[in-house]
């Protein structure tokens, strides 16, 4: 009788532990979904501000075309091509705003101060949002690699989380703006 009680207690403890682990994994997947939505919002905001600035007429025509095409491609990219398109937008932003003089020239144009301020904020927020997302992905991946998660299929049918890898280095002239 004592042996049955010990076995029952061990089974209940194991079931509670597995249930807690499955709940933790579910919370991590929820965190990944939320951080991906925040990242998508920041990427969309950056592309929208860049596109608005490109069509405002404050940039020279060549820079406007380069920036507009990169921002449009980033907004219209399919999920498989999103990282590449966003990286290309980062590169276009670095090319267009490579010199502090270019930023100063844009700021002196009507509406330029607000536009460069909004772009500087958007450019600074993208790396933070990407870092939060990739941290959540890393935590979920680490938990999913444990044997207990694989053996008992605690992840269910959730897809294996993927990090969002892109070039998100901001232009030096915009990164230093307060």
PDB file of C-alpha atoms in Angstrom:
ATOM      1  CA  UNK A   1       0.000   0.000   0.000  1.00  0.00           C
ATOM      2  CA  UNK A   2       2.818   2.391   0.869  1.00  0.00           C
ATOM      3  CA  UNK A   3       4.503   1.632  -2.440  1.00  0.00           C
ATOM      4  CA  UNK A   4       1.340   2.555  -4.346  1.00  0.00           C
ATOM      5  CA  UNK A   5       1.074   5.847  -2.472  1.00  0.00           C
ATOM      6  CA  UNK A   6       4.714   6.696  -3.221  1.00  0.00           C
ATOM      7  CA  UNK A   7       4.226   5.832  -6.902  1.00  0.00           C
ATOM      8  CA  UNK A   8       1.019   7.903  -7.039  1.00  0.00           C
ATOM      9  CA  UNK A   9       2.743  10.897  -5.419  1.00  0.00           C
ATOM     10  CA  UNK A  10       5.682  10.579  -7.845  1.00  0.00           C
ATOM     11  CA  UNK A  11       3.331  10.435 -10.825  1.00  0.00           C
ATOM     12  CA  UNK A  12       1.373  13.465  -9.612  1.00  0.00           C
ATOM     13  CA  UNK A  13       4.630  15.383  -9.049  1.00  0.00           C
ATOM     14  CA  UNK A  14       5.881  14.458 -12.517  1.00  0.00           C
ATOM     15  CA  UNK A  15       2.546  15.455 -14.065  1.00  0.00           C
ATOM     16  CA  UNK A  16       2.612  18.812 -12.243  1.00  0.00           C
ATOM     17  CA  UNK A  17       6.180  19.442 -13.406  1.00  0.00           C
ATOM     18  CA  UNK A  18       5.332  18.599 -17.013  1.00  0.00           C
ATOM     19  CA  UNK A  19       2.217  20.761 -16.833  1.00  0.00           C
ATOM     20  CA  UNK A  20       4.257  23.670 -15.464  1.00  0.00           C
ATOM     21  CA  UNK A  21       6.832  23.232 -18.252  1.00  0.00           C
ATOM     22  CA  UNK A  22       4.107  23.134 -20.912  1.00  0.00           C
ATOM     23  CA  UNK A  23       2.587  26.304 -19.453  1.00  0.00           C
ATOM     24  CA  UNK A  24       5.977  28.008 -19.487  1.00  0.00           C
ATOM     25  CA  UNK A  25       6.478  27.027 -23.112  1.00  0.00           C
ATOM     26  CA  UNK A  26       3.019  28.336 -23.976  1.00  0.00           C
ATOM     27  CA  UNK A  27       3.827  31.666 -22.303  1.00  0.00           C
ATOM     28  CA  UNK A  28       7.074  31.867 -24.272  1.00  0.00           C
ATOM     29  CA  UNK A  29       5.196  31.269 -27.528  1.00  0.00           C
ATOM     30  CA  UNK A  30       2.733  33.992 -26.566  1.00  0.00           C
ATOM     31  CA  UNK A  31       5.658  36.311 -25.831  1.00  0.00           C
ATOM     32  CA  UNK A  32       7.128  35.490 -29.256  1.00  0.00           C
ATOM     33  CA  UNK A  33       3.838  36.350 -30.954  1.00  0.00           C
ATOM     34  CA  UNK A  34       3.602  39.662 -29.091  1.00  0.00           C
ATOM     35  CA  UNK A  35       7.216  40.601 -29.759  1.00  0.00           C
ATOM     36  CA  UNK A  36       6.844  39.715 -33.450  1.00  0.00           C
ATOM     37  CA  UNK A  37       3.774  41.940 -33.696  1.00  0.00           C
ATOM     38  CA  UNK A  38       5.727  44.780 -32.053  1.00  0.00           C
ATOM     39  CA  UNK A  39       8.648  44.207 -34.422  1.00  0.00           C
ATOM     40  CA  UNK A  40       6.320  44.221 -37.442  1.00  0.00           C
ATOM     41  CA  UNK A  41       4.775  47.482 -36.218  1.00  0.00           C
ATOM     42  CA  UNK A  42       8.189  49.121 -35.819  1.00  0.00           C
ATOM     43  CA  UNK A  43       9.348  47.916 -39.235  1.00  0.00           C
ATOM     44  CA  UNK A  44       6.158  49.202 -40.845  1.00  0.00           C
ATOM     45  CA  UNK A  45       6.529  52.526 -39.064  1.00  0.00           C
ATOM     46  CA  UNK A  46      10.144  52.889 -40.223  1.00  0.00           C
ATOM     47  CA  UNK A  47       9.219  52.066 -43.831  1.00  0.00           C
ATOM     48  CA  UNK A  48       6.235  54.440 -43.755  1.00  0.00           C
ATOM     49  CA  UNK A  49       8.270  57.335 -42.391  1.00  0.00           C
ATOM     50  CA  UNK A  50      11.039  56.680 -44.924  1.00  0.00           C
ATOM     51  CA  UNK A  51       8.520  56.542 -47.747  1.00  0.00           C
ATOM     52  CA  UNK A  52       6.853  59.748 -46.552  1.00  0.00           C
ATOM     53  CA  UNK A  53      10.218  61.498 -46.329  1.00  0.00           C
ATOM     54  CA  UNK A  54      11.172  60.274 -49.808  1.00  0.00           C
ATOM     55  CA  UNK A  55       7.990  61.743 -51.325  1.00  0.00           C
ATOM     56  CA  UNK A  56       8.106  65.008 -49.370  1.00  0.00           C
ATOM     57  CA  UNK A  57      10.488  66.717 -51.778  1.00  0.00           C
ATOM     58  CA  UNK A  58      13.109  67.624 -49.168  1.00  0.00           C
ATOM     59  CA  UNK A  59      15.652  65.112 -50.496  1.00  0.00           C
ATOM     60  CA  UNK A  60      17.429  65.298 -53.816  1.00  0.00           C
ATOM     61  CA  UNK A  61      15.733  63.253 -56.575  1.00  0.00           C
ATOM     62  CA  UNK A  62      18.261  60.403 -56.613  1.00  0.00           C
ATOM     63  CA  UNK A  63      18.115  59.922 -52.843  1.00  0.00           C
ATOM     64  CA  UNK A  64      14.325  60.123 -52.958  1.00  0.00           C
ATOM     65  CA  UNK A  65      14.124  57.361 -55.559  1.00  0.00           C
ATOM     66  CA  UNK A  66      16.543  55.083 -53.695  1.00  0.00           C
ATOM     67  CA  UNK A  67      14.769  55.598 -50.371  1.00  0.00           C
ATOM     68  CA  UNK A  68      11.268  55.289 -51.832  1.00  0.00           C
ATOM     69  CA  UNK A  69      12.024  52.053 -53.697  1.00  0.00           C
ATOM     70  CA  UNK A  70      13.656  50.459 -50.646  1.00  0.00           C
ATOM     71  CA  UNK A  71      10.799  51.513 -48.347  1.00  0.00           C
ATOM     72  CA  UNK A  72       8.167  50.335 -50.823  1.00  0.00           C
ATOM     73  CA  UNK A  73       9.922  46.981 -51.228  1.00  0.00           C
ATOM     74  CA  UNK A  74      10.089  46.580 -47.444  1.00  0.00           C
ATOM     75  CA  UNK A  75       6.379  47.312 -47.063  1.00  0.00           C
ATOM     76  CA  UNK A  76       5.336  44.968 -49.878  1.00  0.00           C
ATOM     77  CA  UNK A  77       7.745  42.095 -49.206  1.00  0.00           C
ATOM     78  CA  UNK A  78       6.435  38.579 -48.713  1.00  0.00           C
ATOM     79  CA  UNK A  79       7.296  36.911 -45.413  1.00  0.00           C
ATOM     80  CA  UNK A  80      10.112  34.843 -46.960  1.00  0.00           C
ATOM     81  CA  UNK A  81      11.786  37.966 -48.374  1.00  0.00           C
ATOM     82  CA  UNK A  82      11.057  40.329 -45.488  1.00  0.00           C
ATOM     83  CA  UNK A  83      14.459  40.136 -43.804  1.00  0.00           C
ATOM     84  CA  UNK A  84      16.276  40.910 -47.052  1.00  0.00           C
ATOM     85  CA  UNK A  85      13.957  43.809 -47.920  1.00  0.00           C
ATOM     86  CA  UNK A  86      14.289  45.326 -44.441  1.00  0.00           C
ATOM     87  CA  UNK A  87      18.070  44.995 -44.617  1.00  0.00           C
ATOM     88  CA  UNK A  88      18.045  46.779 -47.958  1.00  0.00           C
ATOM     89  CA  UNK A  89      15.995  49.593 -46.423  1.00  0.00           C
ATOM     90  CA  UNK A  90      18.584  49.895 -43.632  1.00  0.00           C
ATOM     91  CA  UNK A  91      21.330  50.111 -46.228  1.00  0.00           C
ATOM     92  CA  UNK A  92      19.406  52.731 -48.216  1.00  0.00           C
ATOM     93  CA  UNK A  93      18.891  54.801 -45.064  1.00  0.00           C
ATOM     94  CA  UNK A  94      22.622  54.631 -44.320  1.00  0.00           C
ATOM     95  CA  UNK A  95      23.451  55.714 -47.878  1.00  0.00           C
ATOM     96  CA  UNK A  96      20.966  58.597 -47.947  1.00  0.00           C
ATOM     97  CA  UNK A  97      21.785  59.850 -44.447  1.00  0.00           C
ATOM     98  CA  UNK A  98      25.495  59.055 -44.416  1.00  0.00           C
ATOM     99  CA  UNK A  99      26.556  62.639 -43.745  1.00  0.00           C
ATOM    100  CA  UNK A 100      25.344  64.892 -40.921  1.00  0.00           C
ATOM    101  CA  UNK A 101      25.156  67.710 -43.492  1.00  0.00           C
ATOM    102  CA  UNK A 102      22.435  65.790 -45.362  1.00  0.00           C
ATOM    103  CA  UNK A 103      20.397  65.481 -42.146  1.00  0.00           C
ATOM    104  CA  UNK A 104      20.931  69.181 -41.398  1.00  0.00           C
ATOM    105  CA  UNK A 105      19.758  70.067 -44.925  1.00  0.00           C
ATOM    106  CA  UNK A 106      16.611  67.971 -44.519  1.00  0.00           C
ATOM    107  CA  UNK A 107      15.928  69.537 -41.105  1.00  0.00           C
ATOM    108  CA  UNK A 108      15.993  73.059 -42.564  1.00  0.00           C
ATOM    109  CA  UNK A 109      13.288  72.242 -45.120  1.00  0.00           C
ATOM    110  CA  UNK A 110       9.649  72.905 -44.151  1.00  0.00           C
ATOM    111  CA  UNK A 111       8.487  69.947 -42.073  1.00  0.00           C
ATOM    112  CA  UNK A 112      11.965  68.483 -42.134  1.00  0.00           C
ATOM    113  CA  UNK A 113      12.584  68.767 -38.395  1.00  0.00           C
ATOM    114  CA  UNK A 114       9.532  66.672 -37.555  1.00  0.00           C
ATOM    115  CA  UNK A 115      10.268  64.153 -40.315  1.00  0.00           C
ATOM    116  CA  UNK A 116      13.889  63.597 -39.280  1.00  0.00           C
ATOM    117  CA  UNK A 117      12.875  63.330 -35.627  1.00  0.00           C
ATOM    118  CA  UNK A 118      10.253  60.716 -36.432  1.00  0.00           C
ATOM    119  CA  UNK A 119      12.664  58.805 -38.672  1.00  0.00           C
ATOM    120  CA  UNK A 120      15.374  58.887 -35.995  1.00  0.00           C
ATOM    121  CA  UNK A 121      12.926  57.435 -33.454  1.00  0.00           C
ATOM    122  CA  UNK A 122      11.795  54.723 -35.860  1.00  0.00           C
ATOM    123  CA  UNK A 123      15.368  53.827 -36.756  1.00  0.00           C
ATOM    124  CA  UNK A 124      16.322  53.500 -33.059  1.00  0.00           C
ATOM    125  CA  UNK A 125      13.286  51.398 -32.129  1.00  0.00           C
ATOM    126  CA  UNK A 126      13.746  48.702 -34.769  1.00  0.00           C
ATOM    127  CA  UNK A 127      16.922  47.180 -33.234  1.00  0.00           C
ATOM    128  CA  UNK A 128      15.313  47.145 -29.787  1.00  0.00           C
ATOM    129  CA  UNK A 129      12.170  45.419 -31.053  1.00  0.00           C
ATOM    130  CA  UNK A 130      14.261  42.896 -32.975  1.00  0.00           C
ATOM    131  CA  UNK A 131      16.394  42.191 -29.915  1.00  0.00           C
ATOM    132  CA  UNK A 132      13.302  41.576 -27.749  1.00  0.00           C
ATOM    133  CA  UNK A 133      11.887  39.211 -30.361  1.00  0.00           C
ATOM    134  CA  UNK A 134      15.133  37.301 -30.797  1.00  0.00           C
ATOM    135  CA  UNK A 135      15.554  37.005 -27.000  1.00  0.00           C
ATOM    136  CA  UNK A 136      12.092  35.440 -26.725  1.00  0.00           C
ATOM    137  CA  UNK A 137      12.904  33.086 -29.604  1.00  0.00           C
ATOM    138  CA  UNK A 138      16.166  32.077 -27.936  1.00  0.00           C
ATOM    139  CA  UNK A 139      14.417  31.290 -24.649  1.00  0.00           C
ATOM    140  CA  UNK A 140      11.774  29.181 -26.390  1.00  0.00           C
ATOM    141  CA  UNK A 141      14.367  27.334 -28.451  1.00  0.00           C
ATOM    142  CA  UNK A 142      16.410  26.545 -25.345  1.00  0.00           C
ATOM    143  CA  UNK A 143      13.366  25.096 -23.600  1.00  0.00           C
ATOM    144  CA  UNK A 144      12.261  23.145 -26.664  1.00  0.00           C
ATOM    145  CA  UNK A 145      15.678  21.462 -26.885  1.00  0.00           C
ATOM    146  CA  UNK A 146      15.188  19.728 -23.523  1.00  0.00           C
ATOM    147  CA  UNK A 147      14.490  16.015 -23.739  1.00  0.00           C
ATOM    148  CA  UNK A 148      11.377  16.191 -21.590  1.00  0.00           C
ATOM    149  CA  UNK A 149       9.786  18.675 -24.015  1.00  0.00           C
ATOM    150  CA  UNK A 150      10.595  16.519 -27.021  1.00  0.00           C
ATOM    151  CA  UNK A 151       9.687  13.176 -25.443  1.00  0.00           C
ATOM    152  CA  UNK A 152       6.337  14.324 -24.076  1.00  0.00           C
ATOM    153  CA  UNK A 153       5.648  16.634 -27.051  1.00  0.00           C
ATOM    154  CA  UNK A 154       4.949  19.567 -24.772  1.00  0.00           C
ATOM    155  CA  UNK A 155       5.280  22.066 -27.619  1.00  0.00           C
ATOM    156  CA  UNK A 156       2.222  20.610 -29.299  1.00  0.00           C
ATOM    157  CA  UNK A 157       1.898  21.637 -32.928  1.00  0.00           C
ATOM    158  CA  UNK A 158       3.554  25.036 -32.520  1.00  0.00           C
ATOM    159  CA  UNK A 159       6.150  25.683 -35.208  1.00  0.00           C
ATOM    160  CA  UNK A 160       9.772  25.944 -34.157  1.00  0.00           C
ATOM    161  CA  UNK A 161      10.408  29.646 -33.489  1.00  0.00           C
ATOM    162  CA  UNK A 162      12.642  31.501 -35.915  1.00  0.00           C
ATOM    163  CA  UNK A 163      14.713  34.566 -35.162  1.00  0.00           C
ATOM    164  CA  UNK A 164      14.420  37.662 -37.339  1.00  0.00           C
ATOM    165  CA  UNK A 165      17.882  38.349 -38.741  1.00  0.00           C
ATOM    166  CA  UNK A 166      18.417  41.589 -40.579  1.00  0.00           C
ATOM    167  CA  UNK A 167      20.831  44.474 -40.916  1.00  0.00           C
ATOM    168  CA  UNK A 168      19.357  47.079 -38.581  1.00  0.00           C
ATOM    169  CA  UNK A 169      22.336  49.355 -38.030  1.00  0.00           C
ATOM    170  CA  UNK A 170      21.023  52.927 -38.056  1.00  0.00           C
ATOM    171  CA  UNK A 171      22.635  55.724 -40.051  1.00  0.00           C
ATOM    172  CA  UNK A 172      25.261  57.413 -37.910  1.00  0.00           C
ATOM    173  CA  UNK A 173      23.829  60.861 -38.587  1.00  0.00           C
ATOM    174  CA  UNK A 174      20.389  59.832 -37.310  1.00  0.00           C
ATOM    175  CA  UNK A 175      21.483  57.543 -34.474  1.00  0.00           C
ATOM    176  CA  UNK A 176      23.045  60.403 -32.523  1.00  0.00           C
ATOM    177  CA  UNK A 177      19.932  62.580 -32.591  1.00  0.00           C
ATOM    178  CA  UNK A 178      18.242  63.012 -29.224  1.00  0.00           C
TER     179      UNK A 178
END
